[in-house]
Short mmCIF file of C-alpha atoms and ligand atoms in Angstrom, two decimals:
data_model
loop_
_atom_site.label_atom_id
_atom_site.label_comp_id
_atom_site.label_asym_id
_atom_site.label_seq_id
_atom_site.Cartn_x
_atom_site.Cartn_y
_atom_site.Cartn_z
CA MET A 244 15.86 -33.40 -1.17
CA ALA A 245 15.17 -31.02 2.13
CA ASN A 246 14.84 -27.38 0.82
CA HIS A 247 12.58 -28.44 -2.57
CA ILE A 248 9.79 -26.75 -1.84
CA VAL A 249 6.30 -27.86 -3.23
CA ALA A 250 3.14 -26.24 -4.27
CA SER A 251 0.35 -28.07 -4.32
CA SER A 252 -2.24 -26.89 -7.06
CA SER A 253 -5.55 -28.57 -8.67
CA GLY A 254 -3.54 -29.67 -11.74
CA GLY A 255 -0.02 -31.16 -10.07
CA ASP A 256 2.35 -29.90 -8.22
CA PHE A 257 4.99 -26.73 -9.25
CA PRO A 258 8.00 -27.82 -7.70
CA ALA A 259 10.25 -24.55 -6.43
CA LYS A 260 13.23 -23.73 -4.13
CA LEU A 261 12.92 -20.76 -2.43
CA THR A 262 16.27 -19.30 -4.35
CA LYS A 263 18.45 -16.96 -3.78
CA GLN A 264 17.57 -15.64 -6.99
CA VAL A 265 14.32 -15.11 -5.54
CA VAL A 266 15.03 -13.66 -2.75
CA LEU A 267 17.27 -11.10 -3.83
CA CYS A 268 14.80 -10.02 -6.14
CA SER A 269 12.10 -9.23 -4.29
CA LEU A 270 14.47 -7.21 -1.84
CA ILE A 271 15.40 -5.32 -4.86
CA ALA A 272 11.73 -4.90 -6.17
CA ALA A 273 10.37 -3.65 -2.60
CA PHE A 274 12.46 -0.50 -2.75
CA GLY A 275 9.61 0.92 -4.85
CA GLY A 276 7.44 0.20 -0.92
CA LEU A 277 10.81 2.96 0.27
CA MET A 278 9.80 5.77 -2.18
CA PHE A 279 6.38 5.32 -1.80
CA GLY A 280 7.77 4.71 2.17
CA TYR A 281 9.68 8.01 2.83
CA ASP A 282 7.14 9.86 0.92
CA ILE A 283 4.52 8.96 3.15
CA GLY A 284 6.57 9.96 6.21
CA ILE A 285 7.78 12.98 5.20
CA SER A 286 4.99 14.87 4.34
CA GLY A 287 3.59 15.25 7.82
CA GLY A 288 7.06 16.43 9.29
CA VAL A 289 8.35 19.16 6.98
CA THR A 290 4.07 20.65 6.43
CA SER A 291 5.05 20.94 10.79
CA MET A 292 8.15 23.08 10.31
CA ASP A 293 7.76 26.53 10.74
CA ASP A 294 10.52 27.72 8.27
CA PHE A 295 8.86 25.14 5.19
CA LEU A 296 5.17 26.77 6.33
CA LEU A 297 6.79 30.86 6.28
CA LYS A 298 7.94 29.77 2.78
CA PHE A 299 5.26 28.12 1.11
CA PHE A 300 2.23 28.62 3.40
CA PRO A 301 2.45 32.22 5.78
CA SER A 302 -1.09 32.01 6.85
CA VAL A 303 -0.96 28.80 8.26
CA TYR A 304 2.13 29.55 9.56
CA GLU A 305 0.32 32.70 11.34
CA LYS A 306 -2.41 31.09 12.05
CA LYS A 307 -0.29 27.94 14.10
CA HIS A 308 1.88 30.61 15.94
CA ARG A 309 -1.80 32.74 17.05
CA ALA A 310 -2.76 32.65 20.46
CA LYS A 311 -5.36 30.08 21.74
CA GLU A 312 -5.36 29.42 18.46
CA ASN A 313 -8.87 26.58 18.09
CA ASN A 314 -7.24 23.20 18.81
CA TYR A 315 -8.89 20.87 16.54
CA CYS A 316 -8.39 23.68 13.56
CA LYS A 317 -4.66 25.31 13.26
CA TYR A 318 -3.58 23.15 10.67
CA ASP A 319 -7.19 23.61 8.44
CA ASN A 320 -5.40 24.63 5.03
CA GLN A 321 -7.40 23.46 1.89
CA LEU A 322 -3.58 24.84 0.08
CA LEU A 323 -1.34 22.99 3.04
CA GLN A 324 -3.40 19.60 2.27
CA LEU A 325 -3.17 20.05 -1.40
CA PHE A 326 0.94 19.44 -0.85
CA THR A 327 0.64 16.45 0.74
CA SER A 328 -2.19 14.87 -1.38
CA SER A 329 -1.65 16.79 -5.15
CA LEU A 330 0.65 13.54 -5.41
CA TYR A 331 -1.62 10.37 -4.90
CA LEU A 332 -3.98 12.57 -7.84
CA ALA A 333 -0.76 12.38 -10.10
CA ALA A 334 -0.24 8.95 -8.59
CA VAL A 335 -3.98 7.32 -9.95
CA VAL A 336 -3.54 8.85 -13.41
CA CYS A 337 -0.52 7.51 -13.73
CA SER A 338 -1.31 3.50 -12.57
CA TRP A 339 -3.52 3.49 -15.13
CA ALA A 340 -0.44 4.14 -17.25
CA ALA A 341 1.71 1.69 -15.75
CA ALA A 342 -0.75 -1.37 -15.43
CA PHE A 343 -0.20 -0.16 -19.34
CA CYS A 344 3.48 -0.21 -19.75
CA CYS A 345 3.42 -3.18 -16.81
CA LYS A 346 2.10 -5.47 -19.78
CA ARG A 347 3.73 -3.69 -23.21
CA PHE A 348 7.46 -3.96 -21.68
CA GLY A 349 7.42 -5.98 -18.83
CA ARG A 350 7.38 -5.48 -14.76
CA LYS A 351 11.11 -4.21 -14.31
CA ARG A 352 10.86 -1.79 -17.33
CA THR A 353 8.50 -0.59 -15.35
CA MET A 354 9.76 -0.55 -12.45
CA GLN A 355 12.65 1.38 -13.72
CA MET A 356 10.84 4.23 -15.36
CA ALA A 357 8.44 4.53 -11.79
CA ALA A 358 12.93 5.46 -10.41
CA ALA A 359 13.12 7.73 -12.69
CA PHE A 360 9.85 9.69 -12.54
CA PHE A 361 10.98 9.66 -8.26
CA LEU A 362 14.07 11.60 -9.29
CA VAL A 363 13.03 14.69 -10.86
CA GLY A 364 10.11 15.22 -8.85
CA VAL A 365 12.33 14.56 -5.47
CA ILE A 366 15.28 17.50 -7.62
CA LEU A 367 11.79 19.77 -8.28
CA ASN A 368 10.66 19.46 -4.47
CA ALA A 369 13.90 19.97 -3.22
CA ALA A 370 15.22 22.72 -5.08
CA SER A 371 11.34 24.58 -5.03
CA MET A 372 11.78 28.10 -5.45
CA ASN A 373 8.27 29.40 -4.64
CA LEU A 374 4.51 26.66 -4.77
CA TYR A 375 4.30 26.10 -8.10
CA MET A 376 7.86 24.05 -8.19
CA LEU A 377 6.59 22.04 -5.17
CA ILE A 378 3.10 20.96 -6.06
CA ALA A 379 4.99 20.42 -9.59
CA GLY A 380 7.64 18.30 -7.53
CA ARG A 381 4.79 16.38 -6.08
CA ILE A 382 3.17 15.67 -9.41
CA CYS A 383 6.45 13.52 -10.56
CA LEU A 384 6.67 12.40 -7.38
CA GLY A 385 2.96 10.72 -8.17
CA ALA A 386 4.02 9.30 -11.05
CA GLY A 387 7.17 7.21 -9.65
CA ILE A 388 4.97 6.06 -7.52
CA GLY A 389 2.02 4.85 -10.04
CA PHE A 390 4.36 3.21 -11.43
CA GLY A 391 6.05 1.15 -8.92
CA ASN A 392 3.42 0.08 -6.72
CA GLN A 393 1.63 -1.04 -9.67
CA ALA A 394 4.54 -2.79 -10.44
CA VAL A 395 5.98 -3.92 -7.86
CA PRO A 396 3.93 -6.01 -5.77
CA LEU A 397 2.73 -7.80 -9.17
CA PHE A 398 7.30 -8.59 -9.86
CA ILE A 399 7.24 -10.17 -6.54
CA SER A 400 4.31 -12.46 -6.39
CA GLU A 401 5.28 -13.72 -10.12
CA ILE A 402 8.71 -14.37 -9.36
CA ALA A 403 7.72 -16.00 -6.32
CA PRO A 404 6.22 -19.46 -5.21
CA ALA A 405 3.43 -20.33 -3.95
CA LYS A 406 4.20 -21.49 -0.89
CA TYR A 407 6.31 -17.72 -0.13
CA ARG A 408 4.53 -15.29 -1.75
CA GLY A 409 2.58 -14.07 0.56
CA GLY A 410 5.84 -13.13 2.88
CA LEU A 411 8.11 -12.23 0.29
CA ASN A 412 5.46 -10.02 -0.91
CA VAL A 413 4.64 -8.61 2.06
CA CYS A 414 8.93 -7.22 2.34
CA PHE A 415 7.25 -4.82 0.04
CA GLN A 416 4.80 -3.40 2.72
CA MET A 417 8.39 -3.49 5.40
CA LEU A 418 10.08 -1.19 3.08
CA ILE A 419 7.24 1.08 3.42
CA THR A 420 6.80 1.16 6.54
CA ILE A 421 11.69 1.49 6.70
CA GLY A 422 11.16 4.84 5.19
CA ILE A 423 8.40 5.88 7.12
CA LEU A 424 10.83 5.37 10.07
CA ILE A 425 13.80 6.72 8.55
CA ALA A 426 11.27 9.85 7.53
CA ASN A 427 10.36 10.55 11.00
CA VAL A 428 14.42 10.08 12.01
CA VAL A 429 15.64 12.42 8.83
CA ASN A 430 12.68 15.45 10.02
CA TYR A 431 13.56 15.07 13.35
CA PHE A 432 16.97 16.36 13.21
CA THR A 433 15.95 18.56 9.29
CA SER A 434 13.34 20.12 11.81
CA LYS A 435 16.56 21.62 13.99
CA ILE A 436 18.54 23.30 10.48
CA HIS A 437 17.26 26.37 9.74
CA PRO A 438 16.12 27.36 7.27
CA TYR A 439 16.18 24.86 4.80
CA GLY A 440 15.82 21.76 6.61
CA TRP A 441 12.92 20.92 4.78
CA ARG A 442 15.07 20.81 1.42
CA ILE A 443 17.21 18.29 3.39
CA SER A 444 13.68 15.87 4.33
CA LEU A 445 12.65 16.25 1.17
CA GLY A 446 15.48 16.02 -0.58
CA GLY A 447 16.44 12.54 0.93
CA ALA A 448 13.01 10.83 -1.18
CA GLY A 449 15.89 10.60 -4.01
CA PHE A 450 18.07 7.55 -2.50
CA PRO A 451 15.39 5.13 -2.46
CA ALA A 452 14.36 5.80 -5.89
CA ILE A 453 19.15 5.31 -6.70
CA PHE A 454 18.55 2.46 -4.91
CA LEU A 455 15.99 0.98 -7.38
CA GLY A 456 17.11 1.87 -9.96
CA LEU A 457 20.41 0.81 -10.20
CA GLY A 458 18.89 -2.81 -8.11
CA SER A 459 16.77 -3.29 -10.91
CA LEU A 460 19.81 -3.70 -13.82
CA LEU A 461 20.05 -6.38 -11.37
CA ILE A 462 17.04 -8.29 -11.36
CA VAL A 463 15.04 -10.90 -13.65
CA GLU A 464 12.12 -10.50 -16.20
CA THR A 465 9.29 -12.54 -14.17
CA PRO A 466 8.81 -15.43 -16.28
CA THR A 467 5.26 -15.00 -16.66
CA SER A 468 6.42 -11.85 -18.61
CA LEU A 469 8.55 -12.58 -21.02
CA ILE A 470 6.20 -15.88 -21.91
CA GLU A 471 3.16 -13.49 -22.14
CA ARG A 472 5.24 -10.65 -24.28
CA GLY A 473 6.33 -13.89 -26.75
CA LYS A 474 9.83 -14.78 -25.29
CA THR A 475 9.38 -18.52 -24.66
CA GLU A 476 12.09 -19.24 -24.42
CA GLU A 477 13.81 -17.05 -22.00
CA GLY A 478 9.90 -17.44 -19.47
CA LEU A 479 11.45 -20.65 -19.93
CA LYS A 480 14.94 -20.27 -18.69
CA ALA A 481 14.10 -18.06 -16.11
CA LEU A 482 11.16 -20.03 -14.63
CA LYS A 483 14.12 -22.69 -14.18
CA THR A 484 16.59 -20.26 -12.25
CA THR A 485 13.79 -18.29 -10.60
CA ARG A 486 12.81 -21.89 -9.48
CA GLY A 487 15.84 -23.88 -8.34
CA VAL A 488 15.17 -26.73 -10.36
CA GLU A 489 15.16 -28.67 -13.71
CA ASP A 490 11.53 -29.70 -13.28
CA VAL A 491 9.21 -26.70 -14.32
CA GLN A 492 7.26 -27.96 -17.34
CA LYS A 493 3.97 -28.23 -15.43
CA GLU A 494 4.23 -24.64 -14.36
CA TYR A 495 5.56 -23.40 -17.49
CA GLU A 496 2.06 -24.76 -18.63
CA GLU A 497 0.54 -23.05 -16.61
CA ILE A 498 1.50 -19.99 -17.18
CA VAL A 499 1.35 -20.69 -21.23
CA ARG A 500 -1.85 -22.48 -21.15
CA ALA A 501 -2.83 -18.49 -18.92
CA THR A 502 -1.02 -16.03 -21.31
CA GLU A 503 -2.85 -18.33 -24.73
CA THR A 504 -6.12 -16.85 -22.26
CA ALA A 505 -4.58 -13.05 -21.67
CA LYS A 506 -3.93 -13.05 -25.90
CA ASN A 507 -7.29 -13.47 -26.66
CA VAL A 508 -8.50 -10.65 -24.33
CA LYS A 509 -8.02 -8.01 -25.98
CA HIS A 510 -9.32 -5.17 -23.83
CA PRO A 511 -8.96 -5.85 -20.29
CA PHE A 512 -9.74 -3.17 -18.96
CA ARG A 513 -13.49 -3.72 -20.32
CA ASN A 514 -14.09 -7.16 -20.29
CA LEU A 515 -13.08 -6.10 -16.09
CA ILE A 516 -15.65 -4.57 -16.00
CA MET A 517 -17.97 -6.27 -18.32
CA LYS A 518 -17.81 -10.01 -17.44
CA ARG A 519 -19.72 -11.23 -14.61
CA SER A 520 -16.83 -13.73 -13.39
CA SER A 521 -14.27 -10.90 -13.26
CA TRP A 522 -16.65 -9.28 -9.93
CA PRO A 523 -15.30 -11.21 -7.71
CA GLN A 524 -11.26 -10.45 -7.60
CA LEU A 525 -12.29 -7.06 -8.39
CA PHE A 526 -14.24 -5.82 -5.81
CA CYS A 527 -12.09 -7.64 -3.34
CA GLY A 528 -9.36 -6.32 -4.98
CA THR A 529 -11.25 -2.84 -4.54
CA ILE A 530 -12.84 -2.65 -1.80
CA LEU A 531 -10.05 -3.92 0.09
CA GLN A 532 -7.23 -0.64 -0.55
CA VAL A 533 -10.78 1.34 0.19
CA PHE A 534 -10.69 -0.39 3.89
CA GLN A 535 -7.13 -0.11 4.71
CA GLN A 536 -7.10 3.52 3.65
CA PHE A 537 -10.20 4.09 5.79
CA THR A 538 -8.55 2.49 8.87
CA GLY A 539 -7.67 5.83 9.18
CA ILE A 540 -3.89 4.91 9.26
CA ASN A 541 -2.13 7.80 7.05
CA VAL A 542 -4.59 9.98 9.60
CA ILE A 543 -1.54 8.71 11.62
CA MET A 544 1.32 8.95 8.95
CA PHE A 545 1.00 11.66 7.62
CA TYR A 546 -0.42 14.10 10.32
CA ALA A 547 1.05 12.08 13.54
CA PRO A 548 3.23 15.35 14.19
CA VAL A 549 0.27 17.63 13.66
CA LEU A 550 -1.49 15.07 16.07
CA PHE A 551 0.05 14.64 18.18
CA GLN A 552 0.77 18.85 19.07
CA THR A 553 -3.06 19.18 18.59
CA MET A 554 -2.91 17.19 22.20
CA GLY A 555 -0.50 19.62 23.86
CA LEU A 556 3.01 17.97 23.41
CA GLY A 557 5.92 19.73 22.89
CA ALA A 558 7.31 20.02 18.36
CA ASP A 559 10.19 18.01 19.32
CA ALA A 560 8.50 15.33 22.15
CA SER A 561 5.37 15.45 18.82
CA LEU A 562 8.58 13.95 15.89
CA LEU A 563 9.83 11.76 18.99
CA SER A 564 6.60 9.72 19.13
CA ALA A 565 6.26 10.14 15.37
CA VAL A 566 9.59 8.23 15.42
CA VAL A 567 7.72 5.14 18.31
CA THR A 568 4.55 5.29 15.75
CA GLY A 569 7.42 4.81 12.64
CA SER A 570 9.30 2.10 14.46
CA ILE A 571 6.60 0.31 15.96
CA ASN A 572 4.75 0.12 12.57
CA SER A 573 8.26 -1.33 10.32
CA VAL A 574 8.53 -4.17 13.45
CA SER A 575 5.08 -5.80 13.25
CA THR A 576 5.59 -5.61 10.08
CA LEU A 577 8.22 -8.46 10.58
CA VAL A 578 4.87 -10.65 11.98
CA ALA A 579 3.72 -10.75 8.95
CA VAL A 580 5.80 -10.89 7.33
CA PHE A 581 7.41 -14.44 8.90
CA GLY A 582 2.97 -15.63 9.49
CA VAL A 583 0.60 -14.92 6.54
CA ASP A 584 2.16 -17.87 4.63
CA LYS A 585 1.56 -19.69 8.51
CA PHE A 586 -1.19 -18.72 9.60
CA GLY A 587 -3.32 -17.60 6.10
CA ARG A 588 -4.33 -13.84 5.28
CA ARG A 589 -8.19 -13.93 6.97
CA LYS A 590 -6.98 -14.91 10.42
CA LEU A 591 -4.78 -11.56 10.21
CA LEU A 592 -7.45 -9.46 9.52
CA ILE A 593 -9.56 -10.65 11.39
CA GLN A 594 -7.19 -10.39 14.83
CA ALA A 595 -6.44 -7.23 13.67
CA ALA A 596 -9.54 -4.98 12.89
CA VAL A 597 -10.70 -5.78 16.83
CA GLN A 598 -7.29 -4.97 18.45
CA MET A 599 -7.59 -1.54 15.86
CA LEU A 600 -11.24 -0.82 16.67
CA ILE A 601 -10.99 -1.16 20.39
CA SER A 602 -7.37 1.15 20.09
CA GLN A 603 -9.21 3.89 17.64
CA VAL A 604 -13.00 3.48 20.43
CA PHE A 605 -10.23 4.69 22.94
CA VAL A 606 -8.22 7.63 21.09
CA GLY A 607 -11.91 8.61 20.43
CA ALA A 608 -13.25 8.45 24.27
CA ILE A 609 -10.14 9.80 25.81
CA LEU A 610 -10.14 12.99 23.39
CA THR A 611 -13.27 13.54 23.04
CA GLN A 612 -13.14 13.53 27.83
CA HIS A 613 -9.98 15.52 27.90
CA LEU A 614 -9.23 17.80 24.83
CA LYS A 615 -11.72 20.16 24.40
CA THR A 616 -10.87 23.54 21.85
CA THR A 617 -7.84 25.47 22.87
CA ASN A 618 -6.53 23.53 26.46
CA ALA A 619 -3.64 20.92 26.52
CA ILE A 620 -4.59 16.92 27.43
CA PRO A 621 -3.29 16.25 30.60
CA MET A 622 -0.22 14.95 29.80
CA PRO A 623 -0.61 11.59 31.34
CA TYR A 624 -3.45 11.11 28.90
CA ALA A 625 -1.55 12.35 26.28
CA TYR A 626 1.27 9.79 26.84
CA LEU A 627 -1.85 7.00 27.31
CA THR A 628 -2.77 8.35 23.34
CA VAL A 629 0.55 7.87 22.24
CA PHE A 630 0.97 4.50 23.57
CA LEU A 631 -2.50 3.64 21.78
CA ILE A 632 -1.76 4.83 18.43
CA CYS A 633 0.37 2.50 18.74
CA VAL A 634 -1.53 0.04 19.10
CA PHE A 635 -3.32 0.74 15.99
CA VAL A 636 -0.80 0.88 14.62
CA MET A 637 0.81 -2.66 15.29
CA GLY A 638 -2.57 -4.37 14.29
CA PHE A 639 -2.51 -2.34 10.87
CA ALA A 640 1.18 -3.72 9.76
CA TRP A 641 0.77 -7.07 10.21
CA SER A 642 -2.94 -7.15 8.53
CA TRP A 643 -4.84 -4.31 6.10
CA GLY A 644 -1.51 -2.72 5.38
CA PRO A 645 0.75 -5.33 3.63
CA LEU A 646 -2.44 -7.99 2.95
CA GLY A 647 -4.16 -4.06 1.12
CA TRP A 648 -0.98 -4.72 -1.15
CA LEU A 649 -0.89 -8.89 -1.04
CA ILE A 650 -4.55 -9.39 -2.07
CA PRO A 651 -5.30 -7.85 -4.71
CA SER A 652 -2.16 -8.89 -6.92
CA GLU A 653 -2.28 -12.54 -6.63
CA ILE A 654 -6.06 -13.12 -6.56
CA PHE A 655 -6.80 -12.01 -10.56
CA PRO A 656 -6.12 -14.46 -13.63
CA LEU A 657 -3.71 -13.20 -15.84
CA GLU A 658 -5.23 -11.46 -18.62
CA THR A 659 -7.14 -8.78 -16.70
CA ARG A 660 -4.08 -9.29 -13.83
CA PRO A 661 -2.76 -5.77 -14.30
CA ALA A 662 -6.24 -3.93 -15.27
CA GLY A 663 -7.45 -5.32 -12.24
CA PHE A 664 -4.22 -4.62 -10.27
CA PHE A 665 -4.30 -0.89 -11.17
CA PHE A 666 -8.37 -0.89 -9.95
CA ALA A 667 -6.56 -1.80 -6.19
CA VAL A 668 -3.96 0.68 -6.58
CA SER A 669 -6.08 3.98 -7.80
CA THR A 670 -8.22 3.21 -4.94
CA ASN A 671 -5.53 3.29 -2.85
CA MET A 672 -4.90 6.46 -4.43
CA ILE A 673 -8.32 7.92 -4.56
CA CYS A 674 -8.86 6.94 -0.92
CA THR A 675 -5.40 7.48 0.25
CA PHE A 676 -5.45 11.96 -1.56
CA ILE A 677 -9.45 11.57 -0.01
CA ILE A 678 -7.91 11.56 3.61
CA ALA A 679 -4.61 13.61 2.85
CA GLN A 680 -6.80 16.22 1.79
CA ALA A 681 -9.68 16.10 3.88
CA PHE A 682 -8.18 15.26 7.25
CA LEU A 683 -7.22 18.18 8.61
CA THR A 684 -10.36 20.12 7.93
CA MET A 685 -12.06 16.80 9.03
CA LEU A 686 -11.04 17.05 12.38
CA CYS A 687 -11.77 20.80 12.73
CA GLN A 688 -15.19 19.84 12.27
CA MET A 689 -15.89 16.59 13.51
CA ARG A 690 -13.17 16.69 16.49
CA SER A 691 -12.34 13.66 18.49
CA GLY A 692 -15.32 12.44 16.72
CA ILE A 693 -13.29 11.44 14.22
CA PHE A 694 -12.15 8.06 15.23
CA PHE A 695 -15.31 7.24 15.64
CA PHE A 696 -15.27 7.56 11.85
CA PHE A 697 -13.30 5.23 10.93
CA ALA A 698 -14.17 2.83 14.26
CA ALA A 699 -17.53 2.62 12.13
CA TRP A 700 -14.96 1.38 9.28
CA ILE A 701 -13.01 -0.98 11.05
CA VAL A 702 -16.57 -2.96 12.04
CA VAL A 703 -17.52 -2.73 8.74
CA MET A 704 -13.92 -4.75 7.01
CA GLY A 705 -14.22 -6.84 10.08
CA SER A 706 -17.53 -8.08 8.92
CA PHE A 707 -15.76 -8.53 4.88
CA ALA A 708 -12.55 -11.06 6.34
CA VAL A 709 -15.03 -13.23 7.89
CA PHE A 710 -18.53 -13.22 6.29
CA LEU A 711 -16.92 -12.22 2.39
CA LEU A 712 -13.00 -12.45 1.18
CA PRO A 713 -11.87 -15.71 0.63
CA GLU A 714 -8.27 -18.24 1.33
CA THR A 715 -5.67 -17.49 -0.45
CA LYS A 716 -2.88 -18.82 0.64
CA GLY A 717 -0.76 -21.76 -0.85
CA VAL A 718 -2.47 -21.09 -3.90
CA PRO A 719 -0.41 -20.75 -7.08
CA ILE A 720 -1.63 -17.93 -8.59
CA ASP A 721 -1.96 -19.22 -12.11
CA GLU A 722 -4.96 -21.43 -10.50
CA MET A 723 -7.20 -18.52 -8.35
CA ASN A 724 -10.24 -18.95 -9.89
CA GLU A 725 -10.66 -22.78 -10.06
CA ARG A 726 -9.70 -23.46 -6.43
CA VAL A 727 -10.40 -19.98 -4.45
CA TRP A 728 -13.40 -18.46 -6.38
CA LYS A 729 -15.69 -21.13 -8.02
CA LYS A 730 -15.02 -22.70 -5.02
CA HIS A 731 -16.39 -19.81 -2.41
CA TRP A 732 -19.96 -20.06 -0.70
CA PHE A 733 -21.01 -16.05 -2.30
CA TRP A 734 -18.86 -15.66 -4.94
CA HIS A 735 -19.12 -19.17 -6.87
CA ARG A 736 -22.57 -17.60 -8.20
CA PHE A 737 -20.25 -16.09 -10.93
CA PHE A 738 -19.51 -18.15 -12.73
CA ASN A 739 -21.16 -19.91 -15.43
CA PRO A 740 -21.63 -23.19 -14.11
CA GLN A 741 -20.86 -24.46 -17.84
CA ASP A 742 -17.41 -23.04 -17.87
CA ASP A 743 -16.45 -25.69 -15.25
CA ASP A 744 -14.91 -28.51 -14.76
CA GLN A 745 -15.43 -29.02 -11.43
CA GLN A 746 -18.49 -28.25 -8.73
CA PRO A 747 -18.59 -25.72 -6.66
CA ALA A 748 -19.20 -25.46 -3.08
CA LYS A 749 -22.24 -24.85 -1.67
CA CYS A 750 -21.98 -24.34 1.83
C1 BGC B 97 -0.83 2.51 3.06
C2 BGC B 97 0.13 4.32 3.10
C3 BGC B 97 -0.01 3.83 4.89
C4 BGC B 97 1.46 2.14 5.14
C5 BGC B 97 1.90 2.90 6.25
C6 BGC B 97 0.47 1.05 3.45
O1 BGC B 97 0.17 -0.63 3.16
O2 BGC B 97 -1.30 1.59 1.13
O3 BGC B 97 -0.77 3.79 2.48
O4 BGC B 97 0.55 4.44 4.99
O5 BGC B 97 1.19 0.71 4.84
O6 BGC B 97 2.69 1.75 7.01
#
């Protein structure tokens, strides 16, 4: 059969086609990414709008318009940063609850809860009369993001055949980037609508939530989640329809075996932390998220308009530049969609680390030379900086962005998968919070040195990808321990050889 895709495994081959149903379900689920992305993109633009500042942060408004204000410090305000970052704190707490819901009620229901939280947040934000309403809205949005980011990547990784898992999972990131881009375009236009343009910007977040909520009524639950919750008949049926073949017995047995093991684990969180053989996945899954955030990407995503205004580009040019970086972000993610299952995860991560390092160092050097406390950077250098930032975003978009989500969703065995992925999601949110909360202060204190700070992190993460990260391309999700971790030159030592049915490689 021409389009009969066979994913090899240690225990045998799992036949599967890339069915329309799987593609459709993955795309619908990926709308969770649109919610997340829209929110990332909208905050920076809104916090640079005068009407918004005047209503909620009058002191920042005043500071911004004071003549000869320090270039690097004009937006430094803890409350303003709290507007951006409060969402991520809420998301951390909620992703813990979401891990529980994923296991108890399934991935699909958890996505529906995400859409509901998000909608409430949007209504509160768009109708905000004071700072309390604004922050309460952000907290509900955070709950939506926590639930969505927990459920969507897991859902896609479980529903996809191994051979296409990477590409389909990257659709989540693809929609994050499209969300950011749409938000940047919306901000560009709403910034001209006075005095309530910001309300349109914040209200627009309702669309992705409605798409996810309605779309999730059409999708099927993952076979793994059905079988895990005792619905074995339904699970087998779902496996046949999602794989598009009748011959799913081997994969079915593999999932049943994984769920049996999972059932014996009464406390997945404790298991994850206490059991030595869980440490490699836990370490890699969480550190990848730390690295993803410490590339410095969100400095650009949240604060690109602010950053470009700091460099002396006018308000319009700044938002426009943010649109340019947003477009590059989306288009470059396509490289990951099509490349991740072909080149593998590590190659993309390592190549991009080099590219991102070069651009961070050059941006740092240009700003050190040309952006002093109160001048405007000469135009050619301002545009060169925008170009270098685009090169940086490009690298991130096909590597640390999508793979920061993909790898943690595929490396845990079923018994610790939602719990393990919770650690990854919440680490992402905590680091995003730190960056969002601290960046404007860091910019004020460290000035252009901040770019060298992120460059140093990129050196560390590049080395990690070279030496410690195993390749997971094409490995069936329930066979990671046997085929990846127990065979890795370093991580194999965390597994007890008595438990092994295969000898670890020695190199
Ligand atoms: C990250 C976000 C980031 C976005 C940029 C995502 O993978 O988690 O923090 O803003 O990529 O495209």
